[in-house]
PDB file of C-alpha atoms in Angstrom:
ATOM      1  CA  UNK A   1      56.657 123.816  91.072  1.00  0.00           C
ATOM      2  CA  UNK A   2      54.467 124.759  94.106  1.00  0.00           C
ATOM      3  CA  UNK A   3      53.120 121.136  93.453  1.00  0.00           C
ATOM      4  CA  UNK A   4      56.092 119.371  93.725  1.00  0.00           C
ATOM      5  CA  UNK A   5      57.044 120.961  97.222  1.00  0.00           C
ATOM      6  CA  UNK A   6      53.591 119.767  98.151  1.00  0.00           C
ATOM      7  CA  UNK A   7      54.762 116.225  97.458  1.00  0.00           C
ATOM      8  CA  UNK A   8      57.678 116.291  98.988  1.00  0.00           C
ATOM      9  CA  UNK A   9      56.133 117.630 102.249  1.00  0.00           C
ATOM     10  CA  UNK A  10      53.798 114.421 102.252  1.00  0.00           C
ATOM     11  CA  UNK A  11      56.165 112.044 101.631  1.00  0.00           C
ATOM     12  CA  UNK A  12      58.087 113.214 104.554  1.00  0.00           C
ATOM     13  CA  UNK A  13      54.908 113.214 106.276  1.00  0.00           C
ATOM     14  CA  UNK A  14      53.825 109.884 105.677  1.00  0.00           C
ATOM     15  CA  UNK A  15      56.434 107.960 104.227  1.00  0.00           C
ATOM     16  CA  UNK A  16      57.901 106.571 107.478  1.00  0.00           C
ATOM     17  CA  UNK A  17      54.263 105.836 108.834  1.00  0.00           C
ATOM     18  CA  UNK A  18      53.484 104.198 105.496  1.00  0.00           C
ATOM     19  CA  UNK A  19      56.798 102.154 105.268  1.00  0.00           C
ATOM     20  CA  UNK A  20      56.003 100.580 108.995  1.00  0.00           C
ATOM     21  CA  UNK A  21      52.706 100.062 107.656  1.00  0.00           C
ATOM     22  CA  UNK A  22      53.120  97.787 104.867  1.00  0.00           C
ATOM     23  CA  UNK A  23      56.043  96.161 106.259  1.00  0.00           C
ATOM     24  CA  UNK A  24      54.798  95.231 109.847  1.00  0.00           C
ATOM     25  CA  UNK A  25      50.903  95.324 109.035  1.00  0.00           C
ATOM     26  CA  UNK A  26      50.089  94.812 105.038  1.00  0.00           C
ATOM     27  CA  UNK A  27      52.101  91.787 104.183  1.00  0.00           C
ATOM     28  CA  UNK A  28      51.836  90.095 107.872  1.00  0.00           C
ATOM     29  CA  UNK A  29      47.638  90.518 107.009  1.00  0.00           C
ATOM     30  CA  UNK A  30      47.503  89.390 102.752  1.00  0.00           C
ATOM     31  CA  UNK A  31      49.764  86.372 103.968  1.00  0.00           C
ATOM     32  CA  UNK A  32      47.447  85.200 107.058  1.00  0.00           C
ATOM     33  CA  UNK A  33      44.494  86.428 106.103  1.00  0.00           C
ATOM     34  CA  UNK A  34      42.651  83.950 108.303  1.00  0.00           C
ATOM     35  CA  UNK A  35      43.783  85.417 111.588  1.00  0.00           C
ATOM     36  CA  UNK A  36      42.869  89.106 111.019  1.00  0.00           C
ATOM     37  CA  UNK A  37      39.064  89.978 111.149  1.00  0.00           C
ATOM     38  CA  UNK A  38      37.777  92.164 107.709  1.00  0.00           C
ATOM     39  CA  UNK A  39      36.712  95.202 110.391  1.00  0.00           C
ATOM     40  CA  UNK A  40      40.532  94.915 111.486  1.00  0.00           C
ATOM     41  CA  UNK A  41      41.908  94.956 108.442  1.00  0.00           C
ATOM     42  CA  UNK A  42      39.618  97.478 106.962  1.00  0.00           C
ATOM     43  CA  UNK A  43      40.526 100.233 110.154  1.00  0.00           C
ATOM     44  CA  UNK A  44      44.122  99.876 109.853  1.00  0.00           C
ATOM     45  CA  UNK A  45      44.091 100.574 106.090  1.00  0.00           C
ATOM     46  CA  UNK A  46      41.777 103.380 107.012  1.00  0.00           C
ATOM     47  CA  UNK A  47      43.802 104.904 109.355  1.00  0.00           C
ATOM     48  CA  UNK A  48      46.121 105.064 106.817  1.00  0.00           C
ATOM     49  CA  UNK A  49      44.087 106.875 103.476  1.00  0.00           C
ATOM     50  CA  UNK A  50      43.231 109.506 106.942  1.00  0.00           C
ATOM     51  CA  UNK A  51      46.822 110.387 107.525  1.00  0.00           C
ATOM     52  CA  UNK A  52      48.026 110.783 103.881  1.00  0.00           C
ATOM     53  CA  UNK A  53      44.719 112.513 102.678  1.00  0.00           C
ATOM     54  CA  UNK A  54      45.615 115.301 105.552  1.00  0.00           C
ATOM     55  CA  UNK A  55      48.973 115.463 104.726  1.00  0.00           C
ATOM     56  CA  UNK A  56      47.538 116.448 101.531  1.00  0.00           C
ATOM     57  CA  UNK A  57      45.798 119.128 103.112  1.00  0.00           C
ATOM     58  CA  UNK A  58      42.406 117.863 102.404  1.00  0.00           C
ATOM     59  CA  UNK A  59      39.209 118.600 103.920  1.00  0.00           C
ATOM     60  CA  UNK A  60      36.164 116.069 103.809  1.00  0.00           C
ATOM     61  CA  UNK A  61      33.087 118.204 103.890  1.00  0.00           C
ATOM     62  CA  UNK A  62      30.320 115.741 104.227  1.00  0.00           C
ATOM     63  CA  UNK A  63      26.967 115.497 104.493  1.00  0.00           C
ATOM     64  CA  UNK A  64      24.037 112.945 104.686  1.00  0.00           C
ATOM     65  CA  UNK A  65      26.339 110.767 106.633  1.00  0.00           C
ATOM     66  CA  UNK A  66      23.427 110.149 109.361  1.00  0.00           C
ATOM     67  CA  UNK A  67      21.971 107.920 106.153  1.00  0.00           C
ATOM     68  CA  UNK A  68      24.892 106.139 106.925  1.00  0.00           C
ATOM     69  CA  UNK A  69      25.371 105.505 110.236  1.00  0.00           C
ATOM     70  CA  UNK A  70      21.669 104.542 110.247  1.00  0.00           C
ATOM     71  CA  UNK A  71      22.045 101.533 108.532  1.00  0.00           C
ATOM     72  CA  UNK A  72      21.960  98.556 110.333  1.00  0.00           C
ATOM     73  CA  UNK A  73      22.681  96.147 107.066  1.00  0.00           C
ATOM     74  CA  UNK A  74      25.411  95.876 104.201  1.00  0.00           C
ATOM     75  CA  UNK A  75      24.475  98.038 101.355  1.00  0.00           C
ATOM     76  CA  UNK A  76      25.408  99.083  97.828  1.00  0.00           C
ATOM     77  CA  UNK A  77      27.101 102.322  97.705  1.00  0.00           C
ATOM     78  CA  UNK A  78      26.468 104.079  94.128  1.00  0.00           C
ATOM     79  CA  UNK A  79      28.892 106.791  93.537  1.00  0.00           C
ATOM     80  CA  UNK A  80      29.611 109.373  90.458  1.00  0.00           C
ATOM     81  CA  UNK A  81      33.527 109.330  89.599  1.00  0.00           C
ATOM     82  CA  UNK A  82      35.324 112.716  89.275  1.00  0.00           C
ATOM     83  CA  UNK A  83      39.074 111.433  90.734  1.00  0.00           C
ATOM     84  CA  UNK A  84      41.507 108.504  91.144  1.00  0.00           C
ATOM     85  CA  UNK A  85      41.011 109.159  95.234  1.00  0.00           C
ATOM     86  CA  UNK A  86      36.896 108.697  95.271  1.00  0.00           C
ATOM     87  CA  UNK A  87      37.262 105.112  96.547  1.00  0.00           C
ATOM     88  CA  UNK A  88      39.597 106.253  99.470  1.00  0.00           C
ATOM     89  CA  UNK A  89      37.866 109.588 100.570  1.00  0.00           C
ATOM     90  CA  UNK A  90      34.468 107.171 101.266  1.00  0.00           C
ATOM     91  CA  UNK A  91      37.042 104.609 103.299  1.00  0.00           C
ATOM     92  CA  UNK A  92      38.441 108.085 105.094  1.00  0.00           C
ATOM     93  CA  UNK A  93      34.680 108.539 105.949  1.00  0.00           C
ATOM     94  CA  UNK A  94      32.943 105.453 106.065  1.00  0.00           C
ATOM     95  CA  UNK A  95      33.361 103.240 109.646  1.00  0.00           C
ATOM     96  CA  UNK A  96      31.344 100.495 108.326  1.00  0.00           C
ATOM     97  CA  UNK A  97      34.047  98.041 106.087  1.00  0.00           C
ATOM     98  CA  UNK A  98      33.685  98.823 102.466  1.00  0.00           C
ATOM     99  CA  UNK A  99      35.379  97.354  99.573  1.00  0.00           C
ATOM    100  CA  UNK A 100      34.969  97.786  95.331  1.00  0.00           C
ATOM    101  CA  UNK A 101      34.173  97.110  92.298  1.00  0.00           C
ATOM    102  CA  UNK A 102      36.801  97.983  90.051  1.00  0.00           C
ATOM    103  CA  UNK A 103      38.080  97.399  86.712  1.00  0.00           C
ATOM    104  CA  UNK A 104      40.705  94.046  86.111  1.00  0.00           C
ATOM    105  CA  UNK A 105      43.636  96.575  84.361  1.00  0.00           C
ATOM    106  CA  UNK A 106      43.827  98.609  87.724  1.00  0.00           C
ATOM    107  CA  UNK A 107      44.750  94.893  89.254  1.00  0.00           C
ATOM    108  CA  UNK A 108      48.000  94.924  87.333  1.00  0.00           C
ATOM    109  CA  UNK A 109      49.252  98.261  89.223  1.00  0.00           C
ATOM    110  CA  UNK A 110      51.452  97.149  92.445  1.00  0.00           C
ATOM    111  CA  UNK A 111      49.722  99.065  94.651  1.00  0.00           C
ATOM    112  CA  UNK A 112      46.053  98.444  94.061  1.00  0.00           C
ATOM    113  CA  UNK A 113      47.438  94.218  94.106  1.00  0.00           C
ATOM    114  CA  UNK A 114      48.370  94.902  97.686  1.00  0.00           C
ATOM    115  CA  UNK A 115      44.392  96.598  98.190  1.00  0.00           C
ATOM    116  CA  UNK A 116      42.997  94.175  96.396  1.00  0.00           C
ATOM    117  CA  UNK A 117      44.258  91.616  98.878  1.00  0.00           C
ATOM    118  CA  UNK A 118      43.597  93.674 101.846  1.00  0.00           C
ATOM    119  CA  UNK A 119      39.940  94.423 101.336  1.00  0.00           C
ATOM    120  CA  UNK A 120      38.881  92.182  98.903  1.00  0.00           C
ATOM    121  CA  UNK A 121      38.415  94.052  96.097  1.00  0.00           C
ATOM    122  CA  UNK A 122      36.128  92.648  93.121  1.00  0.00           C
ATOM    123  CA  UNK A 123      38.180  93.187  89.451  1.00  0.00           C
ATOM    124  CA  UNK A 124      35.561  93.161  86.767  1.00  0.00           C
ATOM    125  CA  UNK A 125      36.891  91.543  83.083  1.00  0.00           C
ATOM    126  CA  UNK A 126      34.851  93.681  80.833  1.00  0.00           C
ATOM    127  CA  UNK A 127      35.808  91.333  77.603  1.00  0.00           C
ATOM    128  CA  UNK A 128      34.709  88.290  79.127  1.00  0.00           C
ATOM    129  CA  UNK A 129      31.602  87.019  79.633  1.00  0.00           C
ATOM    130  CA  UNK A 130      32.217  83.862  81.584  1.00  0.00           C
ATOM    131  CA  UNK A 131      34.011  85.976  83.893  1.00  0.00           C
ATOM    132  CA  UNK A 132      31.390  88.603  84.669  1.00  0.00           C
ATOM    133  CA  UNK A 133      28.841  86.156  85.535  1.00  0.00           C
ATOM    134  CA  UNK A 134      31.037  85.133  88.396  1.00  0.00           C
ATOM    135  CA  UNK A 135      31.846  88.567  89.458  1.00  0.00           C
ATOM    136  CA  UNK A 136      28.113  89.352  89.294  1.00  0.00           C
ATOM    137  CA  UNK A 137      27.499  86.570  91.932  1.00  0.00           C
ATOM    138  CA  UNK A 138      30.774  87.518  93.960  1.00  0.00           C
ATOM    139  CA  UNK A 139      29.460  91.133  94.333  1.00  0.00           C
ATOM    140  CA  UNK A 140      26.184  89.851  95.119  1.00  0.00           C
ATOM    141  CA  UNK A 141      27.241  87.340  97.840  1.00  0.00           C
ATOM    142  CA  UNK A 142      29.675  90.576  99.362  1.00  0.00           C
ATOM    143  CA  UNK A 143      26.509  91.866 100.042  1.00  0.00           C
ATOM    144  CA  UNK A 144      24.562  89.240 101.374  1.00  0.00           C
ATOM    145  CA  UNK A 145      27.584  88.242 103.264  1.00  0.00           C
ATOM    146  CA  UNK A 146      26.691  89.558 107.524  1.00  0.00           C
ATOM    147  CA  UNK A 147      30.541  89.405 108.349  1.00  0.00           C
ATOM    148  CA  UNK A 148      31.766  90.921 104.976  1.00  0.00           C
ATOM    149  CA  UNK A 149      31.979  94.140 102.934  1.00  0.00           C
ATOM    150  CA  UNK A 150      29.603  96.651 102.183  1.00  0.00           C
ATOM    151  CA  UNK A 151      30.090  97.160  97.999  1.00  0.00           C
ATOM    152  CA  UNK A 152      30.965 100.468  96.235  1.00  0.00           C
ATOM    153  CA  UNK A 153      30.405 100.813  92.650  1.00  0.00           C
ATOM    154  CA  UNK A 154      30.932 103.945  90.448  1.00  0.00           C
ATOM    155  CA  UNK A 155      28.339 103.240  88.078  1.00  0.00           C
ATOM    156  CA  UNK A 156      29.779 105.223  84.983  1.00  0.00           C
ATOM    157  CA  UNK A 157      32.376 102.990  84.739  1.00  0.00           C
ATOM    158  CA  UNK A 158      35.037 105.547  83.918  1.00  0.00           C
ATOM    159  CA  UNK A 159      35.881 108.816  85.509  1.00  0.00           C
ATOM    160  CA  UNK A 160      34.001 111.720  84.291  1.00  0.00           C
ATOM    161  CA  UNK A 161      36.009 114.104  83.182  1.00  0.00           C
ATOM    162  CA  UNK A 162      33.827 116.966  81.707  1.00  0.00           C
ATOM    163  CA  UNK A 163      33.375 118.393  85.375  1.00  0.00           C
ATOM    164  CA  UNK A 164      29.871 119.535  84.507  1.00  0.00           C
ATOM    165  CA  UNK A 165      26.834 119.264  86.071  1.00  0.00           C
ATOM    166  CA  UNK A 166      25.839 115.861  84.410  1.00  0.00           C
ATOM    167  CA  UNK A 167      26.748 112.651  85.102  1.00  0.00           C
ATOM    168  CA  UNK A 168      27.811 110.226  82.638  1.00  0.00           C
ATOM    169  CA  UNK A 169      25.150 107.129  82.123  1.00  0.00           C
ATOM    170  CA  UNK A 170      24.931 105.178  84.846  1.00  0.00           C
ATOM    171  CA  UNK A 171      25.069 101.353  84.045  1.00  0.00           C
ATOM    172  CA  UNK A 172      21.903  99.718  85.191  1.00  0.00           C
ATOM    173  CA  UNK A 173      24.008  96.479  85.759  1.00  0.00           C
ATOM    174  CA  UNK A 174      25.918  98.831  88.727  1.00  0.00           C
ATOM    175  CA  UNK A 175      22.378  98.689  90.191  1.00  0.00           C
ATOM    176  CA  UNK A 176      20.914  95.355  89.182  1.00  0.00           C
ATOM    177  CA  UNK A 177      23.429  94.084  91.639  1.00  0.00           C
ATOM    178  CA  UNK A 178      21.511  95.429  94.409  1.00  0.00           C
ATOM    179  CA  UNK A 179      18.340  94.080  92.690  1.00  0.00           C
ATOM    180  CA  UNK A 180      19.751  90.421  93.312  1.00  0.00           C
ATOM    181  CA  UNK A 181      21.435  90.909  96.915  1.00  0.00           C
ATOM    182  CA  UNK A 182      18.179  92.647  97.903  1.00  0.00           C
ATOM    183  CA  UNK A 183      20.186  95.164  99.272  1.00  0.00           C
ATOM    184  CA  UNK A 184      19.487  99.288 100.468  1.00  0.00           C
ATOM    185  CA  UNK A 185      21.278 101.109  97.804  1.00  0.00           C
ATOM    186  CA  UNK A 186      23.035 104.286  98.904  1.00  0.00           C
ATOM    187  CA  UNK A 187      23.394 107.333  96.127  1.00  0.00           C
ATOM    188  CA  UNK A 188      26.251 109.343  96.806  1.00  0.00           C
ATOM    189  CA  UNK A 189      27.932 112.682  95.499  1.00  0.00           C
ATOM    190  CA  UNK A 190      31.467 113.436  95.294  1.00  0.00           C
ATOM    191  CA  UNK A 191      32.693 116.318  94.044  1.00  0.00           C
ATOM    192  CA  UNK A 192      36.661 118.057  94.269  1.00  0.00           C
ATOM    193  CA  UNK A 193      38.679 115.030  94.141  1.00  0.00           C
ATOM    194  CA  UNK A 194      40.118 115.606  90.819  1.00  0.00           C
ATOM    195  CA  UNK A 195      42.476 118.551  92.235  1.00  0.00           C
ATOM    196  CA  UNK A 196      44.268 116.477  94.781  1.00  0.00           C
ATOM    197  CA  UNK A 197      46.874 114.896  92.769  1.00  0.00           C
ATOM    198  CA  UNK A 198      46.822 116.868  89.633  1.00  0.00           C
ATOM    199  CA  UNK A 199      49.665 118.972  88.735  1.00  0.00           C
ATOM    200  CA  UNK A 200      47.048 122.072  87.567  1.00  0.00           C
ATOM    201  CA  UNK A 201      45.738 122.674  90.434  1.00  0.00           C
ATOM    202  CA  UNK A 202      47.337 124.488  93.807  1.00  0.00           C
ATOM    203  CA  UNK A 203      44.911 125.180  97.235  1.00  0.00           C
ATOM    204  CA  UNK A 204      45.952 125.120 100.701  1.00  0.00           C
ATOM    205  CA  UNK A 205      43.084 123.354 101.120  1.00  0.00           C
ATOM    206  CA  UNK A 206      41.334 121.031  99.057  1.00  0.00           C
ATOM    207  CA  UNK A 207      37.290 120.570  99.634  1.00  0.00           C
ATOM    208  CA  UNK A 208      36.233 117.546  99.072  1.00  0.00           C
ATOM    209  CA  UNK A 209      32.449 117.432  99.176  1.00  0.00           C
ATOM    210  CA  UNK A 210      30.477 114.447  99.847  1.00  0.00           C
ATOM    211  CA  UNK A 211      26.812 113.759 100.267  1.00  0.00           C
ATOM    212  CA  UNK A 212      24.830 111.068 100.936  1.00  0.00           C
ATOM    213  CA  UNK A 213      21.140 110.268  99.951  1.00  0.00           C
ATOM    214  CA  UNK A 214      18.612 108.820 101.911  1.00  0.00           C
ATOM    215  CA  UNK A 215      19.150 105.073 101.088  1.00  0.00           C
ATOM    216  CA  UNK A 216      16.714 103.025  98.676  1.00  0.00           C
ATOM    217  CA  UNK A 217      15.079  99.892  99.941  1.00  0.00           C
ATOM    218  CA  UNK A 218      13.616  96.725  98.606  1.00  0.00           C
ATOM    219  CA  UNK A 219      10.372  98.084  98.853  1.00  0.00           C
ATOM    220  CA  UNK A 220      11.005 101.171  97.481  1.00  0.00           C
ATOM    221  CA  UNK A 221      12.197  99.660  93.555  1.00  0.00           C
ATOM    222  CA  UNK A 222      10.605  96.469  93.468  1.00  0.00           C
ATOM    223  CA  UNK A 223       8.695  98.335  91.016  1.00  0.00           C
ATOM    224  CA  UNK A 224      10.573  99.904  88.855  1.00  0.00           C
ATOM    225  CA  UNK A 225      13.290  98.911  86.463  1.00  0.00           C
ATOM    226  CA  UNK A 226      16.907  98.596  86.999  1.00  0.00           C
ATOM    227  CA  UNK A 227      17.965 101.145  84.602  1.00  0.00           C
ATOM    228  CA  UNK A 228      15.379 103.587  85.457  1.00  0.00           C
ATOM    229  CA  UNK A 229      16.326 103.572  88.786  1.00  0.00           C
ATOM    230  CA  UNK A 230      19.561 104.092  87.483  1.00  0.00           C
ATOM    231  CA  UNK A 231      18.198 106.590  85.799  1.00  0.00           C
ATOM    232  CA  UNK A 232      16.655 108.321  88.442  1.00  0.00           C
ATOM    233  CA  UNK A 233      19.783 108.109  90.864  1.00  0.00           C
ATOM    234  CA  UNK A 234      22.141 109.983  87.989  1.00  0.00           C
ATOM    235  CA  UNK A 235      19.199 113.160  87.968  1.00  0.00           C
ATOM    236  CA  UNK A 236      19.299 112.915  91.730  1.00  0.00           C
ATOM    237  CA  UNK A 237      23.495 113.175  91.913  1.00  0.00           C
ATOM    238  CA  UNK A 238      23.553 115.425  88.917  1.00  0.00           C
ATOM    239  CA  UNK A 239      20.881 117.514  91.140  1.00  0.00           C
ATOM    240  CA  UNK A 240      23.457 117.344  94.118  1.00  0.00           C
ATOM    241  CA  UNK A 241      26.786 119.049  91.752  1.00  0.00           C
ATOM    242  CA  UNK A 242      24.661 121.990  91.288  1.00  0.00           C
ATOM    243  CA  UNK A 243      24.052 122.968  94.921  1.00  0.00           C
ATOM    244  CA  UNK A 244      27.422 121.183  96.080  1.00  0.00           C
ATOM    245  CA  UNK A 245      29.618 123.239  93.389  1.00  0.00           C
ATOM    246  CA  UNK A 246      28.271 126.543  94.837  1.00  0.00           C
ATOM    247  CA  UNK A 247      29.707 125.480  97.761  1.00  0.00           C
ATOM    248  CA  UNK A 248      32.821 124.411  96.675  1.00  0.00           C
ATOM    249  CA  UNK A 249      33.281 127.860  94.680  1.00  0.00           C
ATOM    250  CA  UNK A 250      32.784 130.037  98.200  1.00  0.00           C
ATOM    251  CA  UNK A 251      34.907 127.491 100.583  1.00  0.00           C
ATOM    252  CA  UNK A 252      37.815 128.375  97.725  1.00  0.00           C
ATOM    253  CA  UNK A 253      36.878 132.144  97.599  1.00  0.00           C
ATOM    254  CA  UNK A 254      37.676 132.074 101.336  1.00  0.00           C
ATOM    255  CA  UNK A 255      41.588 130.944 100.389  1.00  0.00           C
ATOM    256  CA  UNK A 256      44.303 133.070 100.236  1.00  0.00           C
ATOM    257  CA  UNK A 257      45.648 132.231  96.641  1.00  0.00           C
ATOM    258  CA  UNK A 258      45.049 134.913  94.279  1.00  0.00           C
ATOM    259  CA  UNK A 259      42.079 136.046  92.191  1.00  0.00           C
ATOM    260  CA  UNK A 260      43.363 134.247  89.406  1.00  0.00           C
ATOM    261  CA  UNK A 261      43.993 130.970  90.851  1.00  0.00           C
ATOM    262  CA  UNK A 262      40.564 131.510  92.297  1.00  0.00           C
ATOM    263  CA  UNK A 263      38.714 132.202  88.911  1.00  0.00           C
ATOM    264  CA  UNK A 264      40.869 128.768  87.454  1.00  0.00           C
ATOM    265  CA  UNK A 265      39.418 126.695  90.528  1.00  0.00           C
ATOM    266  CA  UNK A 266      36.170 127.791  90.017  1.00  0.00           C
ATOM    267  CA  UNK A 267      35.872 127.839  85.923  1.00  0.00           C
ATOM    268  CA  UNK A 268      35.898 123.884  86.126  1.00  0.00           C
ATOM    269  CA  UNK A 269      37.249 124.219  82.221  1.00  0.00           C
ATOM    270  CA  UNK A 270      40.805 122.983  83.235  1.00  0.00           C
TER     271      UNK A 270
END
């Protein structure tokens, strides 16, 4: 019940903001695309994810980001998935235009059509071949691209829902893509997303941690495999949820909610 008050406190947050939004910024931008630059596009829409991800009450705890704001090229951003919000929490913190790699169902939801539009999102066609050859190259030439996106890809391909400290596999193919674009590849963490919009969970606040790793260059895997490097960026993330869920158990410690609710945030055995 507590959950549904929260919603309805959002949407009369941000439903006004969000209505002007689409209506007299979305549609005029998909339908002239040619007269509004990708960094204009990409800040509006970010402005956006800020205002309803704090009218969810949620905190970005981040660290790393120096590793971004260091890099002076486009990059491939390799995340772990724990929540349906990962892509928009790294568009919340990320100043530097980033769009995704996402899965061709998700393209059928109204929403993510209008997103897909916006920031040029990449919908991979797992069934087809044919298909993923081209997306392969379009991912490739977002990189490559000086005036376009940087790329995020969640390399396990599905959210991971065991909310232990192991990621699934990550897909070498998630990193071969930076193999071909030549690009720096960027591991990153995120943990706490999952409680935002699920029903079983009630906070105040929500952490949301996120850390970046020192990017990976050219120079530093032109010696190595894609899939062990794949490899070695799931230890290094899996590494990160130890540490990062330590964290995550004393910000929530710190909340007035009860010692129950407190033990159920912190089992991570919803």
């Amino acid at each position: 019940m507590r959950k549904f008050f929260t919603w309805l406190k959002v949407i009369a947050k941000v439903l006004p903001s969000l209505l002007h939004y689409y209506f007299s910024v979305v549609l005029k931008q998909i339908r002239h695309k040619e007269k509004y630059s990708i960094n204009l596009r990409y800040q509006n829409f970010r402005l956006m994810v800020i205002k309803i991800l704090n009218a969810f009450n949620v905190k970005i705890i981040v660290e790393g980001k120096n590793y971004l704001n260091e890099l002076n090229e486009k990059g491939l951003y390799l995340a772990n998935h724990v929540g349906g919000i990962d892509p928009l929490v790294l568009v919340a913190i990320s100043e530097k235009p980033i769009t995704f790699a996402a899965k061709k169902e998700l393209g059928n939801k109204i929403v993510i059509r209008e997103i897909k539009q916006l920031l040029d999102l990449i919908l991979l066609d797992r069934e087809n071949v044919m298909n993923q050859i081209h997306e392969i190259k379009t991912m490739v030439n977002t990189i490559k691209d000086p005036k376009g996106f940087n790329l995020g890809i969640f390399p396990e391909g599905t959210r991971n829902k065991q909310l232990d400290d192991k990621c699934l596999e990550f897909k070498a193919g998630s990193v071969k893509v930076g193999y071909m674009a030549k690009a720096k590849i960027v591991p990153i963490t995120i943990w706490g997303t999952f409680r935002v919009l699920s029903k079983k969970h009630y906070l105040k606040e929500y952490p949301i941690f996120v850390k970046f790793d020192e990017p990976i260059g050219p120079n530093d895997y032109s010696n190595i495999s894609s899939a062990e490097l794949a490899e070695n960026i799931r230890q290094q993330v899996s590494k990160n949820l130890i540490s990062i869920k330590e964290k995550d158990k004393l910000f929530i410690a710190n909340q007035k909610i009860g010692k129950k609710r407190i033990e159920y945030e912190t089992s991570y055995k919803y």
